[in-house]
């Protein structure tokens, strides 16, 4: 199972065991819930927007290793960015995880997020990896609950 080895690479394991930004956010002014019923992943995302910038972001919840690692990496990637920059990163991430499994990942802007490219070989896992991003999108759009089963994923 070579592909599984690729999926659960070291960075993902490490982030799922010790997720970054796994905490409530002081002074949060945006939040959203995200659920992935197919896997049982659930996250609550909070962030504090200062002007148009994501000054702080954190998440809590439960789910599989991929969903936790993705939320950990996502929060690290968008902190300090403007809402528009964060949305653009979501588009790039989404393009990566929905591209052909054998396509090269040649997008330097993705940085550590490229570690999640392995999910491309496992269609059900794409939802685990995308959940945190859909939840971020919902939070930036005003909040609420988002489900991978009612999105266009
Ligand atoms: Zn999952």
PDB file of C-alpha atoms and ligand atoms in Angstrom:
ATOM      1  CA  UNK A   1       0.000   0.000   0.000  1.00  0.00           C
ATOM      2  CA  UNK A   2       2.465   2.543  -1.225  1.00  0.00           C
ATOM      3  CA  UNK A   3      -0.227   5.174  -1.764  1.00  0.00           C
ATOM      4  CA  UNK A   4      -1.379   4.975   1.848  1.00  0.00           C
ATOM      5  CA  UNK A   5       2.180   5.591   2.916  1.00  0.00           C
ATOM      6  CA  UNK A   6       2.097   8.708   0.829  1.00  0.00           C
ATOM      7  CA  UNK A   7      -1.252   9.751   2.322  1.00  0.00           C
ATOM      8  CA  UNK A   8      -0.156   9.425   5.909  1.00  0.00           C
ATOM      9  CA  UNK A   9       3.116  11.081   5.525  1.00  0.00           C
ATOM     10  CA  UNK A  10       5.015  12.343   8.472  1.00  0.00           C
ATOM     11  CA  UNK A  11       3.806  15.927   8.420  1.00  0.00           C
ATOM     12  CA  UNK A  12       0.167  14.852   8.459  1.00  0.00           C
ATOM     13  CA  UNK A  13       0.695  12.411  11.306  1.00  0.00           C
ATOM     14  CA  UNK A  14       2.525  15.037  13.293  1.00  0.00           C
ATOM     15  CA  UNK A  15      -0.125  17.725  12.755  1.00  0.00           C
ATOM     16  CA  UNK A  16      -2.958  15.315  13.569  1.00  0.00           C
ATOM     17  CA  UNK A  17      -1.300  14.314  16.834  1.00  0.00           C
ATOM     18  CA  UNK A  18      -0.359  17.842  17.858  1.00  0.00           C
ATOM     19  CA  UNK A  19      -2.690  20.154  15.978  1.00  0.00           C
ATOM     20  CA  UNK A  20      -1.624  23.790  15.857  1.00  0.00           C
ATOM     21  CA  UNK A  21      -4.115  26.494  16.853  1.00  0.00           C
ATOM     22  CA  UNK A  22      -6.382  23.954  18.549  1.00  0.00           C
ATOM     23  CA  UNK A  23      -8.048  26.442  20.866  1.00  0.00           C
ATOM     24  CA  UNK A  24     -10.751  29.090  21.122  1.00  0.00           C
ATOM     25  CA  UNK A  25      -9.797  32.542  19.855  1.00  0.00           C
ATOM     26  CA  UNK A  26      -9.819  35.502  22.241  1.00  0.00           C
ATOM     27  CA  UNK A  27     -12.046  38.261  20.914  1.00  0.00           C
ATOM     28  CA  UNK A  28     -13.299  36.121  18.028  1.00  0.00           C
ATOM     29  CA  UNK A  29     -15.711  37.984  15.766  1.00  0.00           C
ATOM     30  CA  UNK A  30     -16.340  35.259  13.182  1.00  0.00           C
ATOM     31  CA  UNK A  31     -17.121  31.587  13.630  1.00  0.00           C
ATOM     32  CA  UNK A  32     -18.606  28.647  11.772  1.00  0.00           C
ATOM     33  CA  UNK A  33     -19.252  24.950  12.218  1.00  0.00           C
ATOM     34  CA  UNK A  34     -18.229  22.365   9.672  1.00  0.00           C
ATOM     35  CA  UNK A  35     -19.356  18.752   9.425  1.00  0.00           C
ATOM     36  CA  UNK A  36     -18.387  15.907   7.145  1.00  0.00           C
ATOM     37  CA  UNK A  37     -21.108  13.285   7.790  1.00  0.00           C
ATOM     38  CA  UNK A  38     -19.435  10.657   5.601  1.00  0.00           C
ATOM     39  CA  UNK A  39     -16.451  10.431   7.934  1.00  0.00           C
ATOM     40  CA  UNK A  40     -17.822  11.944  11.152  1.00  0.00           C
ATOM     41  CA  UNK A  41     -15.491  14.934  11.124  1.00  0.00           C
ATOM     42  CA  UNK A  42     -16.725  18.008  12.971  1.00  0.00           C
ATOM     43  CA  UNK A  43     -14.943  21.303  13.549  1.00  0.00           C
ATOM     44  CA  UNK A  44     -15.721  24.641  15.113  1.00  0.00           C
ATOM     45  CA  UNK A  45     -13.642  27.429  13.670  1.00  0.00           C
ATOM     46  CA  UNK A  46     -13.203  30.827  15.273  1.00  0.00           C
ATOM     47  CA  UNK A  47     -11.323  33.783  13.973  1.00  0.00           C
ATOM     48  CA  UNK A  48     -10.730  37.400  14.735  1.00  0.00           C
ATOM     49  CA  UNK A  49     -10.796  39.737  11.789  1.00  0.00           C
ATOM     50  CA  UNK A  50      -9.049  43.059  12.266  1.00  0.00           C
ATOM     51  CA  UNK A  51     -10.117  45.162   9.334  1.00  0.00           C
ATOM     52  CA  UNK A  52      -9.762  42.754   6.451  1.00  0.00           C
ATOM     53  CA  UNK A  53      -6.997  40.703   8.036  1.00  0.00           C
ATOM     54  CA  UNK A  54      -7.198  37.362   9.843  1.00  0.00           C
ATOM     55  CA  UNK A  55      -5.440  38.430  13.044  1.00  0.00           C
ATOM     56  CA  UNK A  56      -6.028  35.096  14.784  1.00  0.00           C
ATOM     57  CA  UNK A  57      -7.688  31.796  13.977  1.00  0.00           C
ATOM     58  CA  UNK A  58      -8.238  28.574  15.892  1.00  0.00           C
ATOM     59  CA  UNK A  59     -10.316  25.427  15.698  1.00  0.00           C
ATOM     60  CA  UNK A  60     -11.729  22.709  17.923  1.00  0.00           C
ATOM     61  CA  UNK A  61     -13.593  19.511  17.213  1.00  0.00           C
ATOM     62  CA  UNK A  62     -13.096  15.874  16.471  1.00  0.00           C
ATOM     63  CA  UNK A  63     -12.412  13.851  13.406  1.00  0.00           C
ATOM     64  CA  UNK A  64      -9.973  11.736  11.487  1.00  0.00           C
ATOM     65  CA  UNK A  65      -6.271  12.397  11.175  1.00  0.00           C
ATOM     66  CA  UNK A  66      -6.651  14.020   7.756  1.00  0.00           C
ATOM     67  CA  UNK A  67      -9.326  16.482   8.880  1.00  0.00           C
ATOM     68  CA  UNK A  68      -7.328  17.478  11.953  1.00  0.00           C
ATOM     69  CA  UNK A  69      -4.060  17.829  10.098  1.00  0.00           C
ATOM     70  CA  UNK A  70      -5.764  19.870   7.395  1.00  0.00           C
ATOM     71  CA  UNK A  71      -7.350  22.231   9.944  1.00  0.00           C
ATOM     72  CA  UNK A  72      -3.997  22.577  11.691  1.00  0.00           C
ATOM     73  CA  UNK A  73      -2.200  23.400   8.445  1.00  0.00           C
ATOM     74  CA  UNK A  74      -5.004  25.667   7.232  1.00  0.00           C
ATOM     75  CA  UNK A  75      -5.053  27.806  10.380  1.00  0.00           C
ATOM     76  CA  UNK A  76      -1.288  28.210  10.174  1.00  0.00           C
ATOM     77  CA  UNK A  77      -1.486  29.143   6.504  1.00  0.00           C
ATOM     78  CA  UNK A  78      -4.164  31.831   6.724  1.00  0.00           C
ATOM     79  CA  UNK A  79      -3.214  33.645   9.904  1.00  0.00           C
ATOM     80  CA  UNK A  80      -2.034  37.134   9.005  1.00  0.00           C
ATOM     81  CA  UNK A  81      -3.532  36.994   5.532  1.00  0.00           C
ATOM     82  CA  UNK A  82      -6.382  39.158   4.305  1.00  0.00           C
ATOM     83  CA  UNK A  83      -9.757  37.498   3.780  1.00  0.00           C
ATOM     84  CA  UNK A  84      -9.249  37.751   0.011  1.00  0.00           C
ATOM     85  CA  UNK A  85      -5.812  36.122   0.238  1.00  0.00           C
ATOM     86  CA  UNK A  86      -7.249  33.331   2.386  1.00  0.00           C
ATOM     87  CA  UNK A  87     -10.027  32.695  -0.135  1.00  0.00           C
ATOM     88  CA  UNK A  88      -7.486  32.589  -2.941  1.00  0.00           C
ATOM     89  CA  UNK A  89      -5.434  30.039  -1.022  1.00  0.00           C
ATOM     90  CA  UNK A  90      -8.603  27.948  -0.598  1.00  0.00           C
ATOM     91  CA  UNK A  91      -9.071  28.003  -4.377  1.00  0.00           C
ATOM     92  CA  UNK A  92      -5.511  26.822  -4.919  1.00  0.00           C
ATOM     93  CA  UNK A  93      -5.838  24.140  -2.251  1.00  0.00           C
ATOM     94  CA  UNK A  94      -9.117  22.987  -3.758  1.00  0.00           C
ATOM     95  CA  UNK A  95      -7.569  22.852  -7.224  1.00  0.00           C
ATOM     96  CA  UNK A  96      -4.743  20.721  -5.821  1.00  0.00           C
ATOM     97  CA  UNK A  97      -6.876  18.146  -3.980  1.00  0.00           C
ATOM     98  CA  UNK A  98      -9.246  17.749  -6.925  1.00  0.00           C
ATOM     99  CA  UNK A  99      -6.524  17.430  -9.558  1.00  0.00           C
ATOM    100  CA  UNK A 100      -5.478  14.099 -11.071  1.00  0.00           C
ATOM    101  CA  UNK A 101      -3.646  11.928  -8.564  1.00  0.00           C
ATOM    102  CA  UNK A 102      -0.559  11.702 -10.766  1.00  0.00           C
ATOM    103  CA  UNK A 103      -0.363  15.405 -11.595  1.00  0.00           C
ATOM    104  CA  UNK A 104       2.673  17.168 -10.154  1.00  0.00           C
ATOM    105  CA  UNK A 105       2.056  19.706  -7.397  1.00  0.00           C
ATOM    106  CA  UNK A 106       3.909  22.723  -8.667  1.00  0.00           C
ATOM    107  CA  UNK A 107       2.432  25.528  -6.621  1.00  0.00           C
ATOM    108  CA  UNK A 108       4.997  27.032  -4.283  1.00  0.00           C
ATOM    109  CA  UNK A 109       2.352  29.207  -2.657  1.00  0.00           C
ATOM    110  CA  UNK A 110       0.785  26.101  -1.125  1.00  0.00           C
ATOM    111  CA  UNK A 111       3.859  25.409   0.994  1.00  0.00           C
ATOM    112  CA  UNK A 112       3.178  22.751   3.627  1.00  0.00           C
ATOM    113  CA  UNK A 113      -0.397  22.396   2.373  1.00  0.00           C
ATOM    114  CA  UNK A 114       1.057  20.337  -0.478  1.00  0.00           C
ATOM    115  CA  UNK A 115       1.493  17.517   2.058  1.00  0.00           C
ATOM    116  CA  UNK A 116      -2.233  16.858   1.634  1.00  0.00           C
ATOM    117  CA  UNK A 117      -1.917  16.176  -2.093  1.00  0.00           C
ATOM    118  CA  UNK A 118      -1.945  12.444  -1.237  1.00  0.00           C
ATOM    119  CA  UNK A 119      -5.716  12.577  -0.644  1.00  0.00           C
ATOM    120  CA  UNK A 120      -6.242  12.900  -4.394  1.00  0.00           C
ATOM    121  CA  UNK A 121      -5.958   9.122  -4.678  1.00  0.00           C
ATOM    122  CA  UNK A 122      -8.757   8.705  -2.102  1.00  0.00           C
ATOM    123  CA  UNK A 123     -11.879  10.627  -3.212  1.00  0.00           C
ATOM    124  CA  UNK A 124     -13.683  10.231   0.135  1.00  0.00           C
ATOM    125  CA  UNK A 125     -10.688  11.773   1.888  1.00  0.00           C
ATOM    126  CA  UNK A 126     -10.865  14.921  -0.219  1.00  0.00           C
ATOM    127  CA  UNK A 127     -13.838  15.953   1.925  1.00  0.00           C
ATOM    128  CA  UNK A 128     -11.846  15.381   5.106  1.00  0.00           C
ATOM    129  CA  UNK A 129      -9.063  17.575   3.747  1.00  0.00           C
ATOM    130  CA  UNK A 130     -11.433  20.286   2.477  1.00  0.00           C
ATOM    131  CA  UNK A 131     -13.664  20.548   5.563  1.00  0.00           C
ATOM    132  CA  UNK A 132     -11.585  23.159   7.393  1.00  0.00           C
ATOM    133  CA  UNK A 133     -11.426  25.301   4.261  1.00  0.00           C
ATOM    134  CA  UNK A 134     -15.160  25.161   3.638  1.00  0.00           C
ATOM    135  CA  UNK A 135     -15.649  26.124   7.287  1.00  0.00           C
ATOM    136  CA  UNK A 136     -13.236  29.031   6.911  1.00  0.00           C
ATOM    137  CA  UNK A 137     -15.150  30.184   3.857  1.00  0.00           C
ATOM    138  CA  UNK A 138     -18.421  30.039   5.832  1.00  0.00           C
ATOM    139  CA  UNK A 139     -16.900  31.979   8.741  1.00  0.00           C
ATOM    140  CA  UNK A 140     -15.607  34.703   6.431  1.00  0.00           C
ATOM    141  CA  UNK A 141     -19.012  34.843   4.737  1.00  0.00           C
ATOM    142  CA  UNK A 142     -20.757  35.487   8.068  1.00  0.00           C
ATOM    143  CA  UNK A 143     -20.951  32.166   9.920  1.00  0.00           C
ATOM    144  CA  UNK A 144     -23.371  29.281  10.147  1.00  0.00           C
ATOM    145  CA  UNK A 145     -22.944  25.575   9.594  1.00  0.00           C
ATOM    146  CA  UNK A 146     -21.464  24.034   6.495  1.00  0.00           C
ATOM    147  CA  UNK A 147     -21.647  20.377   5.511  1.00  0.00           C
ATOM    148  CA  UNK A 148     -19.510  18.678   2.901  1.00  0.00           C
ATOM    149  CA  UNK A 149     -22.695  16.920   1.811  1.00  0.00           C
ATOM    150  CA  UNK A 150     -24.491  20.118   0.879  1.00  0.00           C
ATOM    151  CA  UNK A 151     -21.539  21.878  -0.722  1.00  0.00           C
ATOM    152  CA  UNK A 152     -20.589  21.615  -4.353  1.00  0.00           C
ATOM    153  CA  UNK A 153     -17.524  19.581  -3.435  1.00  0.00           C
TER     154      UNK A 153
HETATM  155 ZN1  LIG B   1     -12.333  12.476   7.864  1.00  0.00          ZN
END
